[in-house]
Coordinates of C-alpha atoms and ligand atoms in Angstrom, one line a residue:
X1 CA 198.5 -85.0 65.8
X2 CA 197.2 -83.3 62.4
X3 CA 193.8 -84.0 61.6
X4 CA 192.4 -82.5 58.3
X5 CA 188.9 -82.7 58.2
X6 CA 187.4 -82.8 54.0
X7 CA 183.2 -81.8 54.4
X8 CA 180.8 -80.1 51.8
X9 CA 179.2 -78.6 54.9
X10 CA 180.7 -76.6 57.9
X11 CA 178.7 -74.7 60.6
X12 CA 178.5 -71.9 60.1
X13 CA 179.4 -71.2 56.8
X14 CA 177.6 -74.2 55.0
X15 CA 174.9 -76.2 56.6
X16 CA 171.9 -78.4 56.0
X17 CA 171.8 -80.8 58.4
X18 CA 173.6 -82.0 61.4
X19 CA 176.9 -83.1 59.7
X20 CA 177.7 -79.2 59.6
X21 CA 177.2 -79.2 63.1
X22 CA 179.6 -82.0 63.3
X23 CA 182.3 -80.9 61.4
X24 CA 181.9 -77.2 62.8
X25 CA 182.3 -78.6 66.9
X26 CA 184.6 -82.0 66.6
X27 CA 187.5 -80.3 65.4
X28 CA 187.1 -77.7 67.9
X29 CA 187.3 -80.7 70.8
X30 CA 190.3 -82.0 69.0
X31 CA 191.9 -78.8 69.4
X32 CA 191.1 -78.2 73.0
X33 CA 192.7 -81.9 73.2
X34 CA 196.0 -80.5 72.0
X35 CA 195.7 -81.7 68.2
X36 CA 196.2 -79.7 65.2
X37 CA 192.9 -79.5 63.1
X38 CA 192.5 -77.9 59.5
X39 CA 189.2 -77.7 57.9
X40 CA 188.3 -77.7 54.3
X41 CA 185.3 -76.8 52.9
X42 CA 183.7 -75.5 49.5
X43 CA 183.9 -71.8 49.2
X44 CA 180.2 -71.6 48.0
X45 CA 178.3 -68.8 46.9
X46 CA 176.8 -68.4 50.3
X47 CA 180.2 -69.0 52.3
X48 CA 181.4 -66.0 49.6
X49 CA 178.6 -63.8 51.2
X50 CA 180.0 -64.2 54.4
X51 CA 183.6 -64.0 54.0
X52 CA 183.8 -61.7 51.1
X53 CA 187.3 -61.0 51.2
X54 CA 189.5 -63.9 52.8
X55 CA 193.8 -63.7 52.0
X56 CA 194.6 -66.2 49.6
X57 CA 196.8 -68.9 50.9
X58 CA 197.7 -70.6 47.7
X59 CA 196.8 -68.8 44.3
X60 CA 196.5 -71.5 42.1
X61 CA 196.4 -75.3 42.6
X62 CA 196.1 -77.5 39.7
X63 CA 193.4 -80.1 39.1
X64 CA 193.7 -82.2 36.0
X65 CA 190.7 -83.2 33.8
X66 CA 190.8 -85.5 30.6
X67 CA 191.2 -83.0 28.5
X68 CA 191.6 -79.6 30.6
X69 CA 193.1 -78.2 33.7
X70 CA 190.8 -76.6 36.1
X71 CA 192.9 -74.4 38.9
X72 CA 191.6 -73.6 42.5
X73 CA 192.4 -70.8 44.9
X74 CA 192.9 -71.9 48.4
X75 CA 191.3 -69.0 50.7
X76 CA 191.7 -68.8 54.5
X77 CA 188.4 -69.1 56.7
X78 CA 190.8 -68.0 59.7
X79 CA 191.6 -69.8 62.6
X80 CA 188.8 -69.9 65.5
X81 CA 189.2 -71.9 69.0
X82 CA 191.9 -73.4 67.6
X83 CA 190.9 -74.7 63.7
X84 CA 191.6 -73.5 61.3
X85 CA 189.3 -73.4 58.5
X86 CA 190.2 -73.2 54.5
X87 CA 188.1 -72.8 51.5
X88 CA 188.5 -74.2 47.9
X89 CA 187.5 -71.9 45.6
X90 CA 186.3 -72.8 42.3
X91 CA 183.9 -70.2 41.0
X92 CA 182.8 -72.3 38.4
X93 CA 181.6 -74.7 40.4
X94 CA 180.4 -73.5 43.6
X95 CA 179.5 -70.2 43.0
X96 CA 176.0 -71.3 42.3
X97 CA 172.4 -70.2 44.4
X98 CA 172.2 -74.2 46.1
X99 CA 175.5 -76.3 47.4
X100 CA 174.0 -79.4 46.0
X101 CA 171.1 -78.7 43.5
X102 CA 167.8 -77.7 42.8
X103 CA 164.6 -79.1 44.7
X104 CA 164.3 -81.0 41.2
X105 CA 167.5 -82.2 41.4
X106 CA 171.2 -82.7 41.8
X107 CA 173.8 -80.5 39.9
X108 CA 174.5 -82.2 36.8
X109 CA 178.1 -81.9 37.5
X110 CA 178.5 -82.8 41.1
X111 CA 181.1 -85.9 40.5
X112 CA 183.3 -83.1 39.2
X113 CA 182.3 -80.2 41.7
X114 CA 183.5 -82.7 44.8
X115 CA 185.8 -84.7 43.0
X116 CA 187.8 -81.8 42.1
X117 CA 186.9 -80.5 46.1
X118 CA 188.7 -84.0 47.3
X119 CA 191.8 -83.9 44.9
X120 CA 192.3 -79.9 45.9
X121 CA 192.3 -81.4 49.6
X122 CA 195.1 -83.6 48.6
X123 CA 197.1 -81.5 47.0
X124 CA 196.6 -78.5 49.3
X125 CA 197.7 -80.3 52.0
X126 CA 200.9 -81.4 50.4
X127 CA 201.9 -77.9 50.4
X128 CA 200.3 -76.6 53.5
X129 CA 200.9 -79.8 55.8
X130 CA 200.4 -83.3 55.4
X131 CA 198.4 -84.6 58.6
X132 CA 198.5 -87.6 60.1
X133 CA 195.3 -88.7 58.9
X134 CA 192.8 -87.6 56.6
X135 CA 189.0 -87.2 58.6
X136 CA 186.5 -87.3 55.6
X137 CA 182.6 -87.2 55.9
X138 CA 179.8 -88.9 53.0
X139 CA 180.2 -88.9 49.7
X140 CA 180.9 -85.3 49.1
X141 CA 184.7 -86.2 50.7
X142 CA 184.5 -89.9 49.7
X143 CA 187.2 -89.2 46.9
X144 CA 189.9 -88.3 49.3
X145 CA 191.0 -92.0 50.2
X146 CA 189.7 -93.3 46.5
X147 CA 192.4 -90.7 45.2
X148 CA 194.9 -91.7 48.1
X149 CA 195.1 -95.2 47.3
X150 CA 194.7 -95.2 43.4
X151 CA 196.4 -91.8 41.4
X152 CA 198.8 -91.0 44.7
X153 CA 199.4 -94.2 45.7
X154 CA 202.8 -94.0 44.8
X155 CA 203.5 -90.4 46.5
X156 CA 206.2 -90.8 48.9
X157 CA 204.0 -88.1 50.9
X158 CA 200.7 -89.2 51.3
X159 CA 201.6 -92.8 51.0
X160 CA 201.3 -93.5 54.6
X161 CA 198.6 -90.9 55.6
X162 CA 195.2 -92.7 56.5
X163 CA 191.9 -91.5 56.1
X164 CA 188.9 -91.9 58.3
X165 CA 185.4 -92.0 56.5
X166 CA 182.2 -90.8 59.0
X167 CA 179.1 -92.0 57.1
X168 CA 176.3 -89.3 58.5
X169 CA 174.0 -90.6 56.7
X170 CA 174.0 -93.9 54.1
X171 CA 171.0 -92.4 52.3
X172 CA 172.9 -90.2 50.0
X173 CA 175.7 -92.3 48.5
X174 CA 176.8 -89.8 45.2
X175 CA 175.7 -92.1 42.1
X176 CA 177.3 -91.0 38.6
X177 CA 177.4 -92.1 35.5
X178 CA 180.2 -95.1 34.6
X179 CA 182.1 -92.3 32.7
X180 CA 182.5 -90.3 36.0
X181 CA 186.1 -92.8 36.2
X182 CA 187.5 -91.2 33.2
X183 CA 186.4 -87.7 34.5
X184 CA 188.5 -87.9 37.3
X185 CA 191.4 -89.6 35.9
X186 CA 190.3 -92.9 37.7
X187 CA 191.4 -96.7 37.0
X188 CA 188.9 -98.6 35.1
X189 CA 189.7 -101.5 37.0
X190 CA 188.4 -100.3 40.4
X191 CA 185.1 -100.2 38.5
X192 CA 183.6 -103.0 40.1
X193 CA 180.9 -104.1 42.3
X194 CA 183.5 -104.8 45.6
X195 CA 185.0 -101.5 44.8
X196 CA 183.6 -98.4 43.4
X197 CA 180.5 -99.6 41.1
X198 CA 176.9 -99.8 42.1
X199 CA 174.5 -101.4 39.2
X200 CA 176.4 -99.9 36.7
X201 CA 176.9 -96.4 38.4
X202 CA 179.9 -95.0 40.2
X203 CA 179.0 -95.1 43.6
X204 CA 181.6 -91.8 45.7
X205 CA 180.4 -93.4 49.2
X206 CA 180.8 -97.0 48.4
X207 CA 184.5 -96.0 47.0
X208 CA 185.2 -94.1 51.0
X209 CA 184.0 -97.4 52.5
X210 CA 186.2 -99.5 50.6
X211 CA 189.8 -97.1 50.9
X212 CA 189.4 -95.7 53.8
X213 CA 191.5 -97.3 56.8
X214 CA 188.6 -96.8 59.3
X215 CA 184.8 -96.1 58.8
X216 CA 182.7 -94.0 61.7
X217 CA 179.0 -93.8 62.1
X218 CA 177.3 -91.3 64.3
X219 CA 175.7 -93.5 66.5
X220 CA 176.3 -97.5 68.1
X221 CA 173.1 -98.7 66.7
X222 CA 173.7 -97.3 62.9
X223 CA 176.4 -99.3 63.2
X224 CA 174.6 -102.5 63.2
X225 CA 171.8 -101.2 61.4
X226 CA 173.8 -99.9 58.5
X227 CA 174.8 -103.7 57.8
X228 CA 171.5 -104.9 57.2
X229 CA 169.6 -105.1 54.0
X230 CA 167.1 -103.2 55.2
X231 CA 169.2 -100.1 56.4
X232 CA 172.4 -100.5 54.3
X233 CA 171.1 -98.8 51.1
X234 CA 173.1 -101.4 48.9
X235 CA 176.3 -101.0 51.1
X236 CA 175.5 -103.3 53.7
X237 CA 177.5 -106.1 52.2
X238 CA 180.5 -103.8 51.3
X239 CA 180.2 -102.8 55.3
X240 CA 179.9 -106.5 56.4
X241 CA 183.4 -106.7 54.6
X242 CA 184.8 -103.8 56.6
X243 CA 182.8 -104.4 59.9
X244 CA 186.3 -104.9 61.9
X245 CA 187.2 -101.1 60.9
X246 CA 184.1 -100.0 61.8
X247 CA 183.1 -97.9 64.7
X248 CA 179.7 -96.3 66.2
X249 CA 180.4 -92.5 67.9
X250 CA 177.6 -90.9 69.0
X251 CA 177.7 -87.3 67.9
X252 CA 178.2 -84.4 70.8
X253 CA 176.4 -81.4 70.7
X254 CA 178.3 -77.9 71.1
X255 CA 177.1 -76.5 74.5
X256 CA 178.1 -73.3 73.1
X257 CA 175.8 -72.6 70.9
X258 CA 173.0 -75.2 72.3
X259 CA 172.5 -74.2 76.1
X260 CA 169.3 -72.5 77.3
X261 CA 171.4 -70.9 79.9
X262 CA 173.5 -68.6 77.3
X263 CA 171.5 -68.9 74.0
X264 CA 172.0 -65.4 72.5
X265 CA 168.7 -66.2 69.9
X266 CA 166.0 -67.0 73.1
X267 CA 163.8 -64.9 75.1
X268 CA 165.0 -65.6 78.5
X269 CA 168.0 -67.9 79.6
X270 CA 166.3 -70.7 82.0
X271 CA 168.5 -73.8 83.2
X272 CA 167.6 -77.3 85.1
X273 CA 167.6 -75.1 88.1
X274 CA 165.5 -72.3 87.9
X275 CA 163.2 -73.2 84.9
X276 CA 161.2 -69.9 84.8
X277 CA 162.6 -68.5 81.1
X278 CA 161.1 -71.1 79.5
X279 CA 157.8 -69.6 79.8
X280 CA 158.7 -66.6 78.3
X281 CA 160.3 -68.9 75.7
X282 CA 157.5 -70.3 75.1
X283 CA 155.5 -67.1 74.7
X284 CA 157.8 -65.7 72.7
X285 CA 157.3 -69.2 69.9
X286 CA 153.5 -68.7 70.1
X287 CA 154.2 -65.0 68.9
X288 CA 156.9 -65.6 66.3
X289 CA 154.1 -68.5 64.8
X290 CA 151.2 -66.0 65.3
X291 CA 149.6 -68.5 68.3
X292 CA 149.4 -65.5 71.2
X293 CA 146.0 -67.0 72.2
X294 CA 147.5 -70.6 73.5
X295 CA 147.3 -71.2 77.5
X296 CA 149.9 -73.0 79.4
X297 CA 147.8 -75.8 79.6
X298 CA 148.2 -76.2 75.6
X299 CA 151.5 -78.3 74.9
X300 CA 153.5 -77.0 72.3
X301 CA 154.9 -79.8 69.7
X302 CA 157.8 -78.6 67.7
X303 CA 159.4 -79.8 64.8
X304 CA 162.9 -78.9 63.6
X305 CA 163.9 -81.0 60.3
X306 CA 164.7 -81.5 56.7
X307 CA 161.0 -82.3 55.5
X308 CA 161.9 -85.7 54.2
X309 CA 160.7 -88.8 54.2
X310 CA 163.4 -90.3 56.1
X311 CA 162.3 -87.7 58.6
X312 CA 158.8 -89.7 59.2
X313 CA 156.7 -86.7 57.7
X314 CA 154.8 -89.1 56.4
X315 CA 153.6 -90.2 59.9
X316 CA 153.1 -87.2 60.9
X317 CA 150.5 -86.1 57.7
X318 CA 148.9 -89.8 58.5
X319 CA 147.9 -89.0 62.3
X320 CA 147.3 -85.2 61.9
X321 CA 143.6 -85.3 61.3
X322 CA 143.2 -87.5 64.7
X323 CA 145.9 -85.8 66.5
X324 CA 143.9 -82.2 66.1
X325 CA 141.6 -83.8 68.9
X326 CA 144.1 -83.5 71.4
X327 CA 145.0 -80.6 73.5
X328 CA 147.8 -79.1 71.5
X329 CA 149.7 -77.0 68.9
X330 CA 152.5 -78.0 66.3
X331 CA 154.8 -75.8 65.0
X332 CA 157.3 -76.9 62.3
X333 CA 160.2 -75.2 60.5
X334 CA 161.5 -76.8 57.6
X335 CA 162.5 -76.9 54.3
X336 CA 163.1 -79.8 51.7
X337 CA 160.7 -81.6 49.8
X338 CA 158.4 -80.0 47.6
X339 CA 155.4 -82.8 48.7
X340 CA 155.9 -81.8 52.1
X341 CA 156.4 -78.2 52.1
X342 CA 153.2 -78.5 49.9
X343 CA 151.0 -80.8 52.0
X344 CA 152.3 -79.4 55.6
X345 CA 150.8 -75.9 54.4
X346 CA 147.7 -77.4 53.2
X347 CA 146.8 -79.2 56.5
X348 CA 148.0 -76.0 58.4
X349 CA 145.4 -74.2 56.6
X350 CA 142.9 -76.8 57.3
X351 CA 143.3 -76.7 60.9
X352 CA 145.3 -73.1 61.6
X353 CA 144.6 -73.0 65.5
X354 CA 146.7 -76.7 65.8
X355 CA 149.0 -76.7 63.3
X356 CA 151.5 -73.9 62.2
X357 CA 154.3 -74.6 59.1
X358 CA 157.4 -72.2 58.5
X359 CA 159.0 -73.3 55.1
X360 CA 162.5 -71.8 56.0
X361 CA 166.2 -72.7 57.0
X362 CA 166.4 -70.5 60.0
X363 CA 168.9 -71.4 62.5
X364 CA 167.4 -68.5 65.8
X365 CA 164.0 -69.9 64.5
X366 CA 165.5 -73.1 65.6
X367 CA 166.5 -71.9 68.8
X368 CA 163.6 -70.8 69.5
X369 CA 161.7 -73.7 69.0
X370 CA 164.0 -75.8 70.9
X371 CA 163.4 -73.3 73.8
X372 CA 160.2 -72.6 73.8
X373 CA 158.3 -76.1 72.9
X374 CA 157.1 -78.7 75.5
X375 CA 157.9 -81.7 73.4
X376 CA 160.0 -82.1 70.4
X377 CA 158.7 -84.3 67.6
X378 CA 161.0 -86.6 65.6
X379 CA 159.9 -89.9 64.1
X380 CA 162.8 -90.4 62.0
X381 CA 162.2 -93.6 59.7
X382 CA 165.8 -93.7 60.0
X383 CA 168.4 -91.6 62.1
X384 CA 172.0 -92.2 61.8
X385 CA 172.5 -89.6 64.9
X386 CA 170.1 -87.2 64.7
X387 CA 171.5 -84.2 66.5
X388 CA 167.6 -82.1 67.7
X389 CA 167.0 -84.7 70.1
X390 CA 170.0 -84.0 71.9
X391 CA 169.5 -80.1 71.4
X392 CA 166.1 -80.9 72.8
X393 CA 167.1 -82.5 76.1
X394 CA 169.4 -79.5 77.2
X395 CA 166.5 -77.1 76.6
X396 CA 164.0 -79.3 78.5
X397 CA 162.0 -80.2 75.6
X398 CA 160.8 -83.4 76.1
X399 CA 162.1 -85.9 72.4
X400 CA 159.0 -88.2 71.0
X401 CA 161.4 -90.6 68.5
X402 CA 161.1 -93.0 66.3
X403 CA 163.3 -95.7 68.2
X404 CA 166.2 -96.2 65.0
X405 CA 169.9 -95.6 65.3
X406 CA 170.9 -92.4 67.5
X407 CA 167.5 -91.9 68.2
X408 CA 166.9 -94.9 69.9
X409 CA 170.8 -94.8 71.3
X410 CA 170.0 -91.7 73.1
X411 CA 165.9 -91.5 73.8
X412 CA 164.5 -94.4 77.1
X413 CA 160.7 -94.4 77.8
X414 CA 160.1 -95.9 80.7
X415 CA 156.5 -97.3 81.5
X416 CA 157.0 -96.1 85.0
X417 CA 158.3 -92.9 84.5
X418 CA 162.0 -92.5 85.2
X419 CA 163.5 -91.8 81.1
X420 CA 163.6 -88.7 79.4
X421 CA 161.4 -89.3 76.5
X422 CA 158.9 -91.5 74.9
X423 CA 159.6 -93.5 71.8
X424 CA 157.7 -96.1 69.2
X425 CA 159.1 -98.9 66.9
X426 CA 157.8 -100.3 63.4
X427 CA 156.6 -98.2 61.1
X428 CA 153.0 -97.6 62.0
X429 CA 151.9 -93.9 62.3
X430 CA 149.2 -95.4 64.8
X431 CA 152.2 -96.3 67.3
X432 CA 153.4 -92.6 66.7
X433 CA 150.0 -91.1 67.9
X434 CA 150.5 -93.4 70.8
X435 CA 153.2 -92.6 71.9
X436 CA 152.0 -88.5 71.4
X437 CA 149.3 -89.2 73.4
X438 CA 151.2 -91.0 76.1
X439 CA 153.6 -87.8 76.2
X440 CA 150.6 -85.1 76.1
X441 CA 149.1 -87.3 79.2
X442 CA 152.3 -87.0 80.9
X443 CA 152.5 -83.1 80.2
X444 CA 149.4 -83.0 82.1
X445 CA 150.9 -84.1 85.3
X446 CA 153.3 -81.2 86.1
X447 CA 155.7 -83.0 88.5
X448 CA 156.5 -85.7 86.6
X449 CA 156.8 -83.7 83.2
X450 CA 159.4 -81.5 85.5
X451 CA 161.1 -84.4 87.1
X452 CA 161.4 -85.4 83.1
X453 CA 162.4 -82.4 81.4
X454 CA 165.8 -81.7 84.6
X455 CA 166.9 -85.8 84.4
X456 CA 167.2 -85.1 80.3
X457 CA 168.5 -81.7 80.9
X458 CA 171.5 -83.2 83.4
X459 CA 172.9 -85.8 81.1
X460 CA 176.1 -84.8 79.3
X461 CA 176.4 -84.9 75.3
X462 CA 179.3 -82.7 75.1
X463 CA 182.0 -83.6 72.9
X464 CA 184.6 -84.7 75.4
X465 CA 184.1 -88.4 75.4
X466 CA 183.5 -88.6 71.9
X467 CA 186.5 -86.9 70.4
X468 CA 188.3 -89.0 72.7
X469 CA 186.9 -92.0 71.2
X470 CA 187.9 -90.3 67.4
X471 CA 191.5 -89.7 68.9
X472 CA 191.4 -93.6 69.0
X473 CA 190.2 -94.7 65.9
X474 CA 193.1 -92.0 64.3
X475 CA 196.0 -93.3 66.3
X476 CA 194.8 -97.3 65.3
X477 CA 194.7 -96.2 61.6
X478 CA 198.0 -94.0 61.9
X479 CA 199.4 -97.4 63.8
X480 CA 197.8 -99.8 60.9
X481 CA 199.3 -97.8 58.4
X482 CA 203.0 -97.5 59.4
Ligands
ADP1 P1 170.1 -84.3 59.5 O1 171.5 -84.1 59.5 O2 169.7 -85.7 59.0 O3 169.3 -83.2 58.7 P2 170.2 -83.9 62.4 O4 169.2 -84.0 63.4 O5 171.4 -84.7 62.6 O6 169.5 -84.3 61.0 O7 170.6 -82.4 62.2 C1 169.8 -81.4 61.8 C2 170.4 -80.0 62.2 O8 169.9 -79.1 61.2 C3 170.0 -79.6 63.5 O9 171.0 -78.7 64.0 C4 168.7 -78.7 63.3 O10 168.5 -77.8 64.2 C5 169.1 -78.1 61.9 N1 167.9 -77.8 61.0 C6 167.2 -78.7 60.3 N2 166.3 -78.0 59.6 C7 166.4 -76.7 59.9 C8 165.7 -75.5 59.5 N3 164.7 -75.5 58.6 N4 166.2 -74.3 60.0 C9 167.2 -74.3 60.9 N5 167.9 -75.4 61.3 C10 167.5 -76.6 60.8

């Protein structure tokens, strides 16, 4: 089978967040399963930096406008463990410092930027190869099946090519301005609210939902979450509708690049067997945060995260002044919003022997955290998958969650010992210090915290069972379809 995957972000070219991560390891399963995979992806300023100098696979592709043609360059990102990667290049759109916008604010022109990213998809494929189904991800890609089943519905091509939508996260749904239609050459009449609008806006994730022949989550409970009111940002009705095509995979991590046994970024290599590397690991965090003085008795709390609300940084500001009682030290890396990035500092500098804040995107920094902490802090408000949770139990860092969607698929506390983590529900930052405290008592009792940290680093979140699950939903749609 030929899968094209349509992202705005690709490991490790392009990333923010975990649907990089995604889209960088699934196809790779795919193609160890014997499937074809191609992988498009914005040729951004910062892809640009990295692959100066790629061969140009098609020169020029068209990409009408209302009054103007734009024309794209189709570059090769090469073929690695079997995908092979392409970038649309459109220097007037994504040669720019961000891939989305500045902290005070989305690019102005973004419904062009990835509308024209979705209809060069389309219409590179029809010269490359046209798969057997489309695999798109948020709203970024959310015009590929709009497009499919509205301007090339009748292309004798593409007419029976499904697309797969994976919502990574229902937060970010691409509003623009009614207008937007006429911008990309789309029908008036799918401007409505059980198609494409949203209160008077044109709503790119909404539109995915509605065309595409299958819908994905990143985790089981998402899936039911996502069609409440409370979860569903607006689209829970509009997911209701679909719920029969709709299908919870938990995301797989890449043991490649996420196991403490091989990690090229980490001090020592350590596995469930013979745990002694962590301690240089951890050595090695308290000196790259400046905390060389910290005993072994100390836990080390990291945090790993866009700093977002979603994230649960508020929580984590509320309980700070009481959680500076206990014995430990947080480190965070970070970067997002300006509150945060402000705030975090501030109560760093307040209490510089507890806390320590890096305002970066640093993926070895990342590493090293994940190596070298005792306990990994993440109470997500939401969490469609959440992928440092998962990274967290391979490296023996014991996850303190929030318990919402992959969070709570993947993180048990057990009151008598016996899961590999230690979760809270409701949104109460009180339940959060709780459930902190109930982990730093734990870390006090060695045996147990060992017994913890090799049950979470034996389970298995490789990829192999869920790309079989995605091979699935592609042969039902390919099957609906024809
Ligand atoms: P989301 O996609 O909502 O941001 P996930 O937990 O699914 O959250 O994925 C986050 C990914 O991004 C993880 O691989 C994590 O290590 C990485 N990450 C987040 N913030 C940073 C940062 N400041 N520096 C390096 N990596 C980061």
């Amino acid at each position: 089978m030929h899968i094209v995957f349509a992202a705005a972000e690709c490991a490790p070219w392009a990333k923010t967040g975990g649907m990089a991560d995604v889209v960088s390891s699934l196809p790779k399963a795919l193609a160890k399963l014997g499937h074809r995979t191609s992988v498009f992806v914005p040729y951004y300023r910062q892809v640009a930096k990295a692959v100066p100098n790629p061969t140009v696979v098609l020169s020029s592709v068209t990409i009408p406008f209302p009054s103007y043609n734009r024309f794209v360059r189709i570059l090769d990102g090469g073929v690695a463990e079997g995908v092979q990667t392409y970038f649309v290049d459109c220097a007037e759109l994504f040669d720019r410092e961000n891939f989305y916008g500045t902290p005070s604010g989305g690019y102005p022109d973004n419904a062009e930027r990835f509308g024209l990213f979705c209809r060069a998809v389309i219409e590179a494929s029809k010269i490359i190869g046209v798969p057997d189904v489309f695999h798109v991800h948020d709203w970024q890609a959310s015009m590929v099946p709009v497009m499919l089943r509205s301007v090339y519905y009748f292309d004798p091509m593409l007419r029976h090519v499904p697309a797969v939508l994976t919502i990574h996260n229902a937060g970010y749904q691409g509003w623009f301005p009614p207008e937007t239609m006429e911008k990309l050459l789309l029908p008036w009449n799918m401007f409505t609210p059980d198609k494409l609008e949203h209160y008077n806006t044109v709503d790119f994730l909404k539109g995915g939902i509605v065309y595409s022949d299958a819908i994905t989550t990143v985790s089981r409970k998402y899936v039911e979450e996502i069609q409440t009111a409370e979860f569903g940002n607006g689209l829970d009705s509009v997911l209701r509708q679909r719920s029969g095509d709709l299908f919870g995979i938990l995301n797989g991590i890449d043991y490649e690049e996420w196991n403490p046994a091989t990690d090229p970024h980490i001090a020592a290599h350590y596995s469930a067997e013979n745990l002694a590397g962590k301690k240089e690991c951890r050595r090695d965090l308290l000196h790259a945060y400046g905390l060389e003085g910290i005993g072994d008795e100390t836990a080390i709390i990291g945090v790993v995260s866009r700093l977002a609300t979603q994230k649960g940084f508020d929580f984590i500001v509320d309980i700070m002044d009481r959680l500076v009682n206990e014995d430990m030290v947080m480190v965070i890396l970070g970067t997002g919003e300006e509150y945060y990035e402000r705030v975090l500092v501030e109560i760093a500098n307040r209490h510089p022997d507890k806390l320590r804040v890096q305002i970066k995107f640093d993926d070895v920094m990342a590493h090293k955290i994940e190596a070298g902490a005792d306990i990994f802090l993440m109470p997500s408000r939401y969490e469609p998958g959440g992928l440092g949770q998962i990274h967290s139990l391979k490296y023996g860092t014991i996850p303190v969650v929030r318990a919402t969607g992959g969070l709570d698929d993947t993180i048990d506390e057990q009151p008598s010992g016996g899961g590999n983590g230690f979760k809270f529900w409701g949104y109460d930052s009180s339940a959060l210090l709780a459930a902190l405290q109930r982990a730093l008592g734990t870390f006090r009792n060695k045996a147990e915290w060992k017994t913890m940290m090799e049950r979470g680093m034996a389970q298995d979140f490789s990829w192999d069972k869920p790309a079989g699950e995605y091979v699935r939903v592609y042969e039902r749609v390919i099957e609906n379809r024809n």
